[in-house]
Amino acid sequence: MAHLEVKPKNGAPWWLWLLLSLLALGLVLYFVNRYNSGGRINEAAPDTSVNTTAPLTDTL
């Protein structure tokens, strides 16, 4: 019988892992940003407008 050497295959290339990890990071950031973007819409904003119809004199 012939003697055959079997070499194990190398794993996936490093650039493929880098591409997949960047894609996963982008998806996580997209969903986190999308989830947090609507949180500020329902918050009550303080009224900083100036009331110009009120009298400027002391009413006491």
PDB file of N, CA and C in Angstrom, residues 3-4 6 12-13 17 36 38-39 43-44 46 50-51 53 55-56 58:
ATOM      1  N   HIS A   3       1.840   5.069   1.061  1.00  0.00           N
ATOM      2  CA  HIS A   3       1.751   5.895   2.265  1.00  0.00           C
ATOM      3  C   HIS A   3       1.395   7.313   1.833  1.00  0.00           C
ATOM      4  N   LEU A   4       0.233   7.800   2.257  1.00  0.00           N
ATOM      5  CA  LEU A   4      -0.209   9.140   1.883  1.00  0.00           C
ATOM      6  C   LEU A   4      -0.182  10.030   3.113  1.00  0.00           C
ATOM      7  N   VAL A   6      -1.537  13.206   4.964  1.00  0.00           N
ATOM      8  CA  VAL A   6      -2.730  14.054   4.949  1.00  0.00           C
ATOM      9  C   VAL A   6      -2.429  15.278   5.794  1.00  0.00           C
ATOM     10  N   ALA A  12     -10.311  29.437   8.001  1.00  0.00           N
ATOM     11  CA  ALA A  12     -10.710  30.528   7.115  1.00  0.00           C
ATOM     12  C   ALA A  12      -9.630  31.609   7.138  1.00  0.00           C
ATOM     13  N   PRO A  13      -9.464  32.330   6.044  1.00  0.00           N
ATOM     14  CA  PRO A  13      -8.467  33.402   5.999  1.00  0.00           C
ATOM     15  C   PRO A  13      -8.775  34.490   7.017  1.00  0.00           C
ATOM     16  N   TRP A  17     -12.523  36.624   8.661  1.00  0.00           N
ATOM     17  CA  TRP A  17     -12.925  36.846  10.056  1.00  0.00           C
ATOM     18  C   TRP A  17     -13.048  38.339  10.358  1.00  0.00           C
ATOM     19  N   ASN A  36     -32.263  53.402  20.560  1.00  0.00           N
ATOM     20  CA  ASN A  36     -32.131  54.564  21.427  1.00  0.00           C
ATOM     21  C   ASN A  36     -32.586  55.861  20.772  1.00  0.00           C
ATOM     22  N   GLY A  38     -35.458  56.792  19.475  1.00  0.00           N
ATOM     23  CA  GLY A  38     -36.809  57.216  19.818  1.00  0.00           C
ATOM     24  C   GLY A  38     -36.997  57.503  21.289  1.00  0.00           C
ATOM     25  N   GLY A  39     -35.994  57.271  22.104  1.00  0.00           N
ATOM     26  CA  GLY A  39     -36.130  57.460  23.544  1.00  0.00           C
ATOM     27  C   GLY A  39     -36.284  58.901  23.951  1.00  0.00           C
ATOM     28  N   GLU A  43     -39.787  62.416  25.913  1.00  0.00           N
ATOM     29  CA  GLU A  43     -39.402  63.115  27.136  1.00  0.00           C
ATOM     30  C   GLU A  43     -39.946  64.536  27.111  1.00  0.00           C
ATOM     31  N   ALA A  44     -40.349  65.011  28.268  1.00  0.00           N
ATOM     32  CA  ALA A  44     -40.852  66.375  28.363  1.00  0.00           C
ATOM     33  C   ALA A  44     -39.676  67.349  28.286  1.00  0.00           C
ATOM     34  N   PRO A  46     -38.201  71.123  28.798  1.00  0.00           N
ATOM     35  CA  PRO A  46     -38.535  72.300  29.598  1.00  0.00           C
ATOM     36  C   PRO A  46     -38.915  73.473  28.700  1.00  0.00           C
ATOM     37  N   VAL A  50     -40.084  82.876  26.480  1.00  0.00           N
ATOM     38  CA  VAL A  50     -40.284  84.069  27.293  1.00  0.00           C
ATOM     39  C   VAL A  50     -41.735  84.522  27.142  1.00  0.00           C
ATOM     40  N   ASN A  51     -42.370  84.779  28.268  1.00  0.00           N
ATOM     41  CA  ASN A  51     -43.746  85.251  28.244  1.00  0.00           C
ATOM     42  C   ASN A  51     -43.727  86.764  28.113  1.00  0.00           C
ATOM     43  N   THR A  53     -46.370  88.601  27.362  1.00  0.00           N
ATOM     44  CA  THR A  53     -47.665  89.201  27.683  1.00  0.00           C
ATOM     45  C   THR A  53     -47.799  89.524  29.174  1.00  0.00           C
ATOM     46  N   PRO A  55     -47.101  91.363  32.687  1.00  0.00           N
ATOM     47  CA  PRO A  55     -46.643  92.741  33.023  1.00  0.00           C
ATOM     48  C   PRO A  55     -45.245  92.695  33.624  1.00  0.00           C
ATOM     49  N   LEU A  56     -44.473  93.693  33.301  1.00  0.00           N
ATOM     50  CA  LEU A  56     -43.092  93.753  33.767  1.00  0.00           C
ATOM     51  C   LEU A  56     -42.965  94.458  35.122  1.00  0.00           C
ATOM     52  N   ASP A  58     -43.946  95.087  39.264  1.00  0.00           N
ATOM     53  CA  ASP A  58     -44.188  94.260  40.449  1.00  0.00           C
ATOM     54  C   ASP A  58     -45.667  94.330  40.795  1.00  0.00           C
TER      55      ASP A  58
END
